[in-house]
XYZ file of N, CA, C and O in Angstrom:
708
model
N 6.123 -14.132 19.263
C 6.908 -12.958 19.619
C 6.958 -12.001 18.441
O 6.539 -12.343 17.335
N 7.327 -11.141 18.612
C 7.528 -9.485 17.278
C 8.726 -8.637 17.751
O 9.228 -8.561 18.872
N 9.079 -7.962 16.491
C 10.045 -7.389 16.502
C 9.528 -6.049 15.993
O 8.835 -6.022 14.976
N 9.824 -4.980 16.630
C 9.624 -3.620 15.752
C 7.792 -3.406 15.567
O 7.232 -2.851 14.621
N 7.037 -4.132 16.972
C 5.798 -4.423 16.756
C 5.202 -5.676 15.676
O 4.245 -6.401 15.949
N 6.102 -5.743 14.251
C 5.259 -6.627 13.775
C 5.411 -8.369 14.331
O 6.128 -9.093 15.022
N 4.481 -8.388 13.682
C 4.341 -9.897 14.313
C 4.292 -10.928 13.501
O 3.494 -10.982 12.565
N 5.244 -11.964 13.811
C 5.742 -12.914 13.099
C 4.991 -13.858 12.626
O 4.004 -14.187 13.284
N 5.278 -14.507 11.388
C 3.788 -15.277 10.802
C 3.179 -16.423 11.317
O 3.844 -17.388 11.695
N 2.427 -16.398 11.343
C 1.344 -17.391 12.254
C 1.386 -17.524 13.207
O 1.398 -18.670 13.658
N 1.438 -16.274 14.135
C 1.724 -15.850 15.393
C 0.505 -15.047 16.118
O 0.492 -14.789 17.321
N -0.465 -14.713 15.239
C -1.290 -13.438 15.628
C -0.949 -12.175 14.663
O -0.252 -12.015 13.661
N -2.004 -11.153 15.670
C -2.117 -9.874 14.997
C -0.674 -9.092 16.130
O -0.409 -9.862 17.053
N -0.205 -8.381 16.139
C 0.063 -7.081 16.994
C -0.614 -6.202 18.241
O -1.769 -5.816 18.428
N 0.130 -6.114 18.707
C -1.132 -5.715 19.845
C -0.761 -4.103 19.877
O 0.012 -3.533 19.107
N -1.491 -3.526 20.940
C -1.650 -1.868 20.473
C 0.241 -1.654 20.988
O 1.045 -0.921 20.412
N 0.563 -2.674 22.386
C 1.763 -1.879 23.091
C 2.860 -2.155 21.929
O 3.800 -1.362 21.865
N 2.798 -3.236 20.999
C 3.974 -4.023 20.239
C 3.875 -2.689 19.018
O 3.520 -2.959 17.871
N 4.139 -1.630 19.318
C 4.729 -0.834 17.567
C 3.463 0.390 17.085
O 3.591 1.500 16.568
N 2.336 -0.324 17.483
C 1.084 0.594 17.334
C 1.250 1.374 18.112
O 1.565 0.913 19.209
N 1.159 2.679 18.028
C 0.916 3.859 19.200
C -0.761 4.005 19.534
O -1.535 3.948 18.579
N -1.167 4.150 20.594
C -2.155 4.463 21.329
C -2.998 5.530 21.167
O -4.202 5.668 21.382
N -1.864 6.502 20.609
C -2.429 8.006 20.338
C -2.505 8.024 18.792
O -2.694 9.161 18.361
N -2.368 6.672 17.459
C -2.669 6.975 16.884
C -4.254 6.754 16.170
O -5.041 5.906 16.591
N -4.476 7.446 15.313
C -5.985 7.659 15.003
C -5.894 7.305 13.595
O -4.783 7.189 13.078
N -7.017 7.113 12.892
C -7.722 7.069 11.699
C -7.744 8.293 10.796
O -7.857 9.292 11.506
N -7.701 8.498 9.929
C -8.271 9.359 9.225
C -8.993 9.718 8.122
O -8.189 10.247 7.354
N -10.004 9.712 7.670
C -10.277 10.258 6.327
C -9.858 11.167 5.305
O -9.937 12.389 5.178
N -9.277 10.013 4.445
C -8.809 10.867 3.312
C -9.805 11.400 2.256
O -10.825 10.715 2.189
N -9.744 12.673 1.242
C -10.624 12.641 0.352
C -9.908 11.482 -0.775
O -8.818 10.920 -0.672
N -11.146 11.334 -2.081
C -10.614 10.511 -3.087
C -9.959 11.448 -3.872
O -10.363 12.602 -4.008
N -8.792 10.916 -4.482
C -8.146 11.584 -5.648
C -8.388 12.406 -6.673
O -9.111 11.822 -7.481
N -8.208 13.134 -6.903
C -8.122 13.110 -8.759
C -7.836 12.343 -9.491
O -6.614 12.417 -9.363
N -8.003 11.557 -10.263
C -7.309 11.120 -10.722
C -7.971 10.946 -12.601
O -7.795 10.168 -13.538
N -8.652 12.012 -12.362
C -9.307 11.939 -13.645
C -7.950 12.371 -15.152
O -8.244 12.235 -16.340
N -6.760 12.800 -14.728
C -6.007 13.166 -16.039
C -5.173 11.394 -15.869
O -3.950 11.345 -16.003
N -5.813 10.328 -15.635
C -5.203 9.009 -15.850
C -5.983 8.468 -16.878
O -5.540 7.445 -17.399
N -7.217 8.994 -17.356
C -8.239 8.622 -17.963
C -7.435 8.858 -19.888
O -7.173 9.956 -20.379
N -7.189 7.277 -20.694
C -6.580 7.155 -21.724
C -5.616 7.507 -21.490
O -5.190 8.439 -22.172
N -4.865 7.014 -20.533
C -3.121 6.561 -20.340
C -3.048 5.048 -20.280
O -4.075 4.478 -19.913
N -2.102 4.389 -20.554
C -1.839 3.022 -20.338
C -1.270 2.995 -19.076
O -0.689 3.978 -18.616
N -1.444 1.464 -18.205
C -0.803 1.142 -16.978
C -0.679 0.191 -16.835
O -1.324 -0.503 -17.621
N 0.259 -0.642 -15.700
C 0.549 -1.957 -16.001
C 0.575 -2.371 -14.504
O 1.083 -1.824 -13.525
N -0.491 -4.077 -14.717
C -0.527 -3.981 -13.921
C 0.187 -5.772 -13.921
O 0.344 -6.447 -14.938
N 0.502 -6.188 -12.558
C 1.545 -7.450 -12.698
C -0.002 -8.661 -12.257
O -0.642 -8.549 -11.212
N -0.203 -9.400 -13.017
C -0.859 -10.704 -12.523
C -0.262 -11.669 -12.627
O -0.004 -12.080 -13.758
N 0.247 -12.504 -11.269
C 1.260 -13.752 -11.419
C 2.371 -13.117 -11.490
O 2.670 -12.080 -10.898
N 3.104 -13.834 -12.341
C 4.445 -13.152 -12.598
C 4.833 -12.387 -13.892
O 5.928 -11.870 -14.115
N 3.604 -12.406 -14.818
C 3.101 -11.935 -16.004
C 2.576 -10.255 -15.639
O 1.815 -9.930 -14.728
N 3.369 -9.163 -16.845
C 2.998 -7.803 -17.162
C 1.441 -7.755 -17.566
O 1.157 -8.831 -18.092
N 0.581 -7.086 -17.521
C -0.331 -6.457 -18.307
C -0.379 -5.322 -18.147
O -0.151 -4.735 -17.090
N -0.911 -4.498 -19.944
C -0.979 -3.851 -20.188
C -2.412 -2.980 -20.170
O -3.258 -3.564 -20.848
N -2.786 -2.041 -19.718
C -4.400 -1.571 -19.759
C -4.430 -0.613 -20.276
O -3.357 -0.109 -20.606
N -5.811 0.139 -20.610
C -5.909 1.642 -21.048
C -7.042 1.944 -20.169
O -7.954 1.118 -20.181
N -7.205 3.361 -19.118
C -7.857 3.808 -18.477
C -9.058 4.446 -19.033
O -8.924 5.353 -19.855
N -10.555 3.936 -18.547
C -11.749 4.653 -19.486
C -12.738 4.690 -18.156
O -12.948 3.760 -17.377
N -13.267 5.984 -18.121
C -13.888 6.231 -17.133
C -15.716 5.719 -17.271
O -16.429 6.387 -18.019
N -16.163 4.841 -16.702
C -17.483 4.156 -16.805
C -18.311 4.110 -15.828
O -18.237 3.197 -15.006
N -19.285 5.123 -15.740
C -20.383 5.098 -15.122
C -19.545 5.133 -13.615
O -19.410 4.104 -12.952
N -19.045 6.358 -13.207
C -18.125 6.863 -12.184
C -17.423 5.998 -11.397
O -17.433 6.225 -10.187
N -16.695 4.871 -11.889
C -15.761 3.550 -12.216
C -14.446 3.924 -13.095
O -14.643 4.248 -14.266
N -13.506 3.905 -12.743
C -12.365 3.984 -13.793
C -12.345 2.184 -14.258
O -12.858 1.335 -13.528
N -11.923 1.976 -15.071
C -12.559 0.916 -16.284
C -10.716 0.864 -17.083
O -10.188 1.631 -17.888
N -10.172 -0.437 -16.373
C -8.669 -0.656 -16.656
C -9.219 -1.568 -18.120
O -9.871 -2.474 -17.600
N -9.278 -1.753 -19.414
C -9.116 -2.760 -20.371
C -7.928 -2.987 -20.400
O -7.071 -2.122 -20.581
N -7.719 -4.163 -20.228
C -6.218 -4.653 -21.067
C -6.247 -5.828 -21.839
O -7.060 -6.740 -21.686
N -5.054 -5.775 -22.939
C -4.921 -5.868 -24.237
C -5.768 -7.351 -24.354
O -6.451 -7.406 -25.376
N -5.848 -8.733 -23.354
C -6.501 -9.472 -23.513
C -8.438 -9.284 -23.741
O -9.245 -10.059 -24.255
N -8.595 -8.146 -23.209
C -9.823 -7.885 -23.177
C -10.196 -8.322 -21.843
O -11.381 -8.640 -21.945
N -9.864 -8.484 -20.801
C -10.117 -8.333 -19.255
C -10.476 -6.913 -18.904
O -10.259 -5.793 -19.367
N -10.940 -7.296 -18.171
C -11.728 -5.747 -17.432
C -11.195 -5.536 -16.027
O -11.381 -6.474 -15.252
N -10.211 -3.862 -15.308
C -10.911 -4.002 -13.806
C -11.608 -2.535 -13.658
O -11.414 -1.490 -14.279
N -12.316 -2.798 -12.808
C -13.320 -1.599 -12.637
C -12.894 -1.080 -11.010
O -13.333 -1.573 -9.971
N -11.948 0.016 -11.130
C -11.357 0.411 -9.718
C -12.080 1.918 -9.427
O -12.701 2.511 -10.310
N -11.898 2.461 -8.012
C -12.547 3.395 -7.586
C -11.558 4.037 -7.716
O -10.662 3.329 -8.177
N -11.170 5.315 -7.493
C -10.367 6.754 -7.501
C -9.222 6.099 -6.795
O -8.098 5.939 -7.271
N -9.572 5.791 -5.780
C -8.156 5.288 -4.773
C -7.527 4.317 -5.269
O -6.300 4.345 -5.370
N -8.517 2.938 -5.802
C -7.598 1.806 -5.615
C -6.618 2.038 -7.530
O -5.579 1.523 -7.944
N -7.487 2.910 -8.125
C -6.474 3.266 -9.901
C -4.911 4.090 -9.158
O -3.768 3.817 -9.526
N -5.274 5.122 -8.054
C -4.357 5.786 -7.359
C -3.285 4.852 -6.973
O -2.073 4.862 -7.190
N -4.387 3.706 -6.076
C -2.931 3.145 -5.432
C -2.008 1.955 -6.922
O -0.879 1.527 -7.163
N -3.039 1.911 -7.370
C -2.136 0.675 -8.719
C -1.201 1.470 -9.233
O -0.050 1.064 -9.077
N -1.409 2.987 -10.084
C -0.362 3.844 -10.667
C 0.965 3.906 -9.649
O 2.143 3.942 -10.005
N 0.372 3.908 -8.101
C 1.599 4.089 -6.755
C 2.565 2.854 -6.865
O 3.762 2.864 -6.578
N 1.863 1.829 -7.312
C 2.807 0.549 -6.950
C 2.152 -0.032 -5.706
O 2.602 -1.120 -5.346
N 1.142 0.514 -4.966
C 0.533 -0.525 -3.961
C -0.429 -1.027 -4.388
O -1.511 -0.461 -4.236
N -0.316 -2.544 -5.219
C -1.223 -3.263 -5.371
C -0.776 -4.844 -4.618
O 0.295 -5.178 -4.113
N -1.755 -5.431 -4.744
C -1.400 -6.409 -4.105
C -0.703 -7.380 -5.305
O -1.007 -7.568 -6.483
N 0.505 -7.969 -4.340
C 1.530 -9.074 -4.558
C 2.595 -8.008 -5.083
O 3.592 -8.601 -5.496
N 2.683 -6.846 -5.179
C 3.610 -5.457 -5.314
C 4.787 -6.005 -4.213
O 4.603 -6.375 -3.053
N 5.903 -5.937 -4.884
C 6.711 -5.392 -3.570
C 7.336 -4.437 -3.013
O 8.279 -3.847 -3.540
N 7.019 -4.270 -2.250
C 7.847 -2.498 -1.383
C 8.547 -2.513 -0.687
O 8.720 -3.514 0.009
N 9.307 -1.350 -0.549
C 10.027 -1.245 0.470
C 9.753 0.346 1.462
O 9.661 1.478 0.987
N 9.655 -0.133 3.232
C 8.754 0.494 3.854
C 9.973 0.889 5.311
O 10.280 0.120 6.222
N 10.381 2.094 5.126
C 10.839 2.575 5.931
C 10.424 2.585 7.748
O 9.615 3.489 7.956
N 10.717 1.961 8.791
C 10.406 1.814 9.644
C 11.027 2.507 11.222
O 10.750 2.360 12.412
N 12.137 3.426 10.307
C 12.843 4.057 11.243
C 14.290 3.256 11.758
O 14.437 2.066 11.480
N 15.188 3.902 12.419
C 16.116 3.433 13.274
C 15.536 2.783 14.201
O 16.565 2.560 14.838
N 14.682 2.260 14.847
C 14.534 1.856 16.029
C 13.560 0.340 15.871
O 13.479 -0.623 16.633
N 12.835 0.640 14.430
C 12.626 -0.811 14.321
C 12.587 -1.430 12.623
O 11.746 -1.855 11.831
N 14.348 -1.119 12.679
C 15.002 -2.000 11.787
C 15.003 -1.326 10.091
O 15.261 -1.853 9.009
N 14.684 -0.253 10.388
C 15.373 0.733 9.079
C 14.043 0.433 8.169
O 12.847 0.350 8.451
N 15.062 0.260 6.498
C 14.233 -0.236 5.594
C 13.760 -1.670 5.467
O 14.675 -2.477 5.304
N 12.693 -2.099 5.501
C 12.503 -3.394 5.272
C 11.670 -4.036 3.982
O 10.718 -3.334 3.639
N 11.866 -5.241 3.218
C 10.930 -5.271 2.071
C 9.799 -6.228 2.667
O 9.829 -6.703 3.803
N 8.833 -6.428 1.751
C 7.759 -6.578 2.006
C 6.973 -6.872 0.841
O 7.238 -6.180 -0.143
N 6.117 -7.689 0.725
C 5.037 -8.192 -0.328
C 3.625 -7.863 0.180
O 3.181 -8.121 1.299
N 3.152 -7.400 -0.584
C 1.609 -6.709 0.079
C 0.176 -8.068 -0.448
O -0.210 -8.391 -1.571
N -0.196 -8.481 0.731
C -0.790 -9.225 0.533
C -2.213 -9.489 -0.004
O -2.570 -10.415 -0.732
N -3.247 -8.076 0.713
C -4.250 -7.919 0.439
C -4.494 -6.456 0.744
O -3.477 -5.792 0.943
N -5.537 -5.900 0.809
C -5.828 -4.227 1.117
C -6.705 -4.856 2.914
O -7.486 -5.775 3.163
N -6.126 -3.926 3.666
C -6.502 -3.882 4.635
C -8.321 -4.079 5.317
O -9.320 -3.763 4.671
N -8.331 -4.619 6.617
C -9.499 -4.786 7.021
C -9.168 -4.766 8.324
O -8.085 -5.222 8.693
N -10.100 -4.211 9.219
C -9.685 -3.756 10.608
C -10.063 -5.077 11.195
O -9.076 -5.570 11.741
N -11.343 -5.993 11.306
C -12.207 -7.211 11.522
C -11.198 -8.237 11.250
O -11.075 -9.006 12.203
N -10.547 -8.457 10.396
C -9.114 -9.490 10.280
C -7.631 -9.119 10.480
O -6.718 -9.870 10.822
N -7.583 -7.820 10.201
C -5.864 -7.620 10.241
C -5.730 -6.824 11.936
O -4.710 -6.429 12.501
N -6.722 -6.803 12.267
C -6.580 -5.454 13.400
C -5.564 -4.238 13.648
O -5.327 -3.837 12.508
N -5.023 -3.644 14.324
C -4.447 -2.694 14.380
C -3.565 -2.101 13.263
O -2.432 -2.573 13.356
N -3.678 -1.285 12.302
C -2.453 -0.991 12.105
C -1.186 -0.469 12.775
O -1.116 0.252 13.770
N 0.036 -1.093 11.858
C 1.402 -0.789 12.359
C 1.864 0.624 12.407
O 2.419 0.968 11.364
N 1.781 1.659 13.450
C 2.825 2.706 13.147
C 4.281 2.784 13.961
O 4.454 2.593 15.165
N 5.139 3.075 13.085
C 6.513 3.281 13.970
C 6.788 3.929 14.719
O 6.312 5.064 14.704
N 7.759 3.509 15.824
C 7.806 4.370 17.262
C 8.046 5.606 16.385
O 7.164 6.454 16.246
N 9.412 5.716 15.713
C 9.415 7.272 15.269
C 8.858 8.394 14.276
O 9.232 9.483 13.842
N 7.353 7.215 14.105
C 6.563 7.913 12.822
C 6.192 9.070 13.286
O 5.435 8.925 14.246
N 6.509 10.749 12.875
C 5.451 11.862 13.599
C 4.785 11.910 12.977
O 4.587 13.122 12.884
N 3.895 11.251 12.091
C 2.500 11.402 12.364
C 1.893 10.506 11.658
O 1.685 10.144 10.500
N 1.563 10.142 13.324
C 0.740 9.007 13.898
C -0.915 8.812 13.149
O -1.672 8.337 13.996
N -1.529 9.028 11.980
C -2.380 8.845 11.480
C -2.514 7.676 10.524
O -1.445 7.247 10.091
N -3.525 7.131 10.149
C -3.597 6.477 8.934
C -4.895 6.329 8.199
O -5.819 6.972 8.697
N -5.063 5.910 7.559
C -6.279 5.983 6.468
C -6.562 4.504 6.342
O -5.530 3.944 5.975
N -7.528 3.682 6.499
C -8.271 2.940 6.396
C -8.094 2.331 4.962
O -7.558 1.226 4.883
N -8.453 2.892 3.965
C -8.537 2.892 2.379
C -7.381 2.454 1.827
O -7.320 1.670 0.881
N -6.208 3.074 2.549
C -5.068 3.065 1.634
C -4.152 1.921 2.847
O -2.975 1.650 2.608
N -4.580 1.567 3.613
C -3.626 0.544 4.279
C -3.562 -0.798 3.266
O -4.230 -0.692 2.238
N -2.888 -1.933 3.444
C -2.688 -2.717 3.127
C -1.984 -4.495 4.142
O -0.821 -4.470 4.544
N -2.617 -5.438 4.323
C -1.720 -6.228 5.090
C -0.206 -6.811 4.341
O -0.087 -7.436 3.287
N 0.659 -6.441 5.120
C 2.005 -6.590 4.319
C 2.782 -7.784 5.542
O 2.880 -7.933 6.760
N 3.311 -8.601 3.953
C 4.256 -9.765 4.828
C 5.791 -9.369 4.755
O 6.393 -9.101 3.715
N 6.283 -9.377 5.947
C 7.674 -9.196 5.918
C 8.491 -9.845 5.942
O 7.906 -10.892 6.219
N 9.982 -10.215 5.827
C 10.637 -11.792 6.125
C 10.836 -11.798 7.216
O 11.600 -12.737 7.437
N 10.418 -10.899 8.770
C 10.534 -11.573 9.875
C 8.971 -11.221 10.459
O 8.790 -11.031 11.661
N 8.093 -11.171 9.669
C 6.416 -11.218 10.156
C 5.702 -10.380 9.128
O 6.249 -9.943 8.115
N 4.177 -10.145 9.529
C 3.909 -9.328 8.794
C 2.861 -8.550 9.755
O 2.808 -8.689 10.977
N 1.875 -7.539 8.816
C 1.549 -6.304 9.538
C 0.446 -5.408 8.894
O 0.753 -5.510 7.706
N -0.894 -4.411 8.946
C -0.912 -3.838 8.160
C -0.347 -2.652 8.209
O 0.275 -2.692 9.271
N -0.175 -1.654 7.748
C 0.832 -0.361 7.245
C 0.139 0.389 6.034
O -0.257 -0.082 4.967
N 0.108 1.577 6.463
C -0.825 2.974 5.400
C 0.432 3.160 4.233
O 1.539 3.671 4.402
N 0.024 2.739 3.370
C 0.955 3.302 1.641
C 0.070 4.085 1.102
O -0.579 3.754 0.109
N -0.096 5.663 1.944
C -0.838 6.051 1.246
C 0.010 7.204 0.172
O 1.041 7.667 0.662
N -0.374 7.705 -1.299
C 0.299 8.226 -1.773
C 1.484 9.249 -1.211
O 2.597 9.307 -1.734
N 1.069 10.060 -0.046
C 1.739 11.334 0.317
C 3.446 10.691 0.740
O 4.579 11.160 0.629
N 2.882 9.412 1.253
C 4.273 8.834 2.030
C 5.296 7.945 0.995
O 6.194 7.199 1.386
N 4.910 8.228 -0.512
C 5.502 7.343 -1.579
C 6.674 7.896 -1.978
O 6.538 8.758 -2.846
N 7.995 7.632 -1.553
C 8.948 8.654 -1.527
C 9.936 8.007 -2.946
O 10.381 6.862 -2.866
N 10.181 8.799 -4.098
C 11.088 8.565 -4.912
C 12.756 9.090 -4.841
O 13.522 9.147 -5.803
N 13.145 9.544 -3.043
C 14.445 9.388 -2.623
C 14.519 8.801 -1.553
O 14.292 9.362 -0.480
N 14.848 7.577 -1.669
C 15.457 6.911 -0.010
C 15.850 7.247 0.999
O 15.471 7.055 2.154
N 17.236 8.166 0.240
C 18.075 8.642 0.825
C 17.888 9.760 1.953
O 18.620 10.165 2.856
N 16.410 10.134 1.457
C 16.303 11.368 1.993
C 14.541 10.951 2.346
O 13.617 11.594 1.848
N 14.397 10.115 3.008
C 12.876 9.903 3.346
C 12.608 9.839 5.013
O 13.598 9.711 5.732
N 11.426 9.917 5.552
C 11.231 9.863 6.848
C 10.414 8.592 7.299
O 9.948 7.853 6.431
N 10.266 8.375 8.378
C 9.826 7.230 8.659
C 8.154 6.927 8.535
O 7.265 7.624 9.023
N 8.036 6.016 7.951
C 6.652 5.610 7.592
C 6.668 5.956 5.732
O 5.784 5.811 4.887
N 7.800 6.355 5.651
C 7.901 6.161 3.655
C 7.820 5.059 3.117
O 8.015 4.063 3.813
N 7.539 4.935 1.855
C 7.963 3.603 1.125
C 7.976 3.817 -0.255
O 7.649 4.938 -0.645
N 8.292 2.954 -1.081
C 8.276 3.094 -2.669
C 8.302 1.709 -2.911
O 8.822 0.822 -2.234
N 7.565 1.626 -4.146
C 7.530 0.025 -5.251
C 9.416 -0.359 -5.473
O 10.289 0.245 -6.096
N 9.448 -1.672 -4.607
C 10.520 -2.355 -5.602
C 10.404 -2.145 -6.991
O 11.147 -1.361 -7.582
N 9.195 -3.035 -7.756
C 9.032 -2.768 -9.633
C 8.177 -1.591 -9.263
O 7.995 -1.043 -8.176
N 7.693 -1.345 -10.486
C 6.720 -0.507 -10.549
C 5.478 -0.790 -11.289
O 5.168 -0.439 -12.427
N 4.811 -1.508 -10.408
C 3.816 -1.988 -11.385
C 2.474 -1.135 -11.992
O 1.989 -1.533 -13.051
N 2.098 -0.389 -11.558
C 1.182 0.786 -11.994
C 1.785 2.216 -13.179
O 1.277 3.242 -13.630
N 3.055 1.553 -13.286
C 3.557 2.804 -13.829
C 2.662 2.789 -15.432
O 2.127 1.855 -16.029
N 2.810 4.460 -15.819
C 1.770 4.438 -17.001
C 2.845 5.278 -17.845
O 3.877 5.879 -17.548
N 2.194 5.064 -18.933
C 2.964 6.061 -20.323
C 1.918 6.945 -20.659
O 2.072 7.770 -21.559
């Protein structure tokens, strides 16, 4: 069974009538800018352990070093989404509207795939019904889980004052100096 469309763990995927709208579509986003991140530090969480990186742009690869001498080599989006706080094992919190159950938190499990996660989740009262492929993510909730678009535009730094389909990082793990 599901609540608010998502669907409870080890239950299945969601189906289009459970929370997904019918009329919503895909979209292509362009990639970022994100070239003024290039020699900033950022942090990213592995385990339950901080690291620290410095951004170096390599052979059209942004190129995370951190202080152990580990390497990650991310594309425009996924440096975008780490600085956002949507990385995986991040936790967020993802606005779902009045109608299915407000704010809820959530641990992001992996970056989305249509072939395993199928449908993404949009909320009955999301207006607008789009999402982006790239920037979704499968997210576990404490009464199921789901995938759901964190894509930057919807990263809201007031709660108080956000619309449905917002969210923001519990920590902040991408944050940079």
């Amino acid at each position: 069974s599901s609540r608010g469309g998502r669907t409870h763990k080890g239950k299945g995927r969601a189906k289009e009538s459970e929370g997904a709208s019918s009329s919503s579509q895909e979209q292509s986003l362009p990639a970022p800018d994100v070239s003024a991140l290039v020699g900033t530090t950022v942090h990213r969480k592995f385990g339950d352990v901080w690291h620290s990186g410095t951004v170096s742009l390599d052979d059209g690869w942004y190129r995370v070093t951190y202080g152990d001498g580990d390497t990650d080599d991310l594309s425009a989006v996924e440096l975008q989404q780490l600085v956002d706080g949507a990385d995986r094992g991040a936790t967020v919190s993802y606005y779902a509207g009045a109608k299915d159950g407000g704010w809820c938190e959530g641990v992001i499990q992996e970056p989305y795939k249509r072939s395993k996660h199928g449908i993404v989740w949009i909320p009955v009262d999301q207006t607008d019904k789009t999402w982006s492929g790239d920037r979704c993510f499968q997210v576990d909730f404490s009464d199921g889980h789901c995938p759901i678009d964190l894509r930057s535009s919807r990263r809201t730094s007031d709660p108080t004052d956000a619309t449905v389909g917002s969210w923001y990082p519990v920590e902040e793990p991408g944050r940079r100096i």
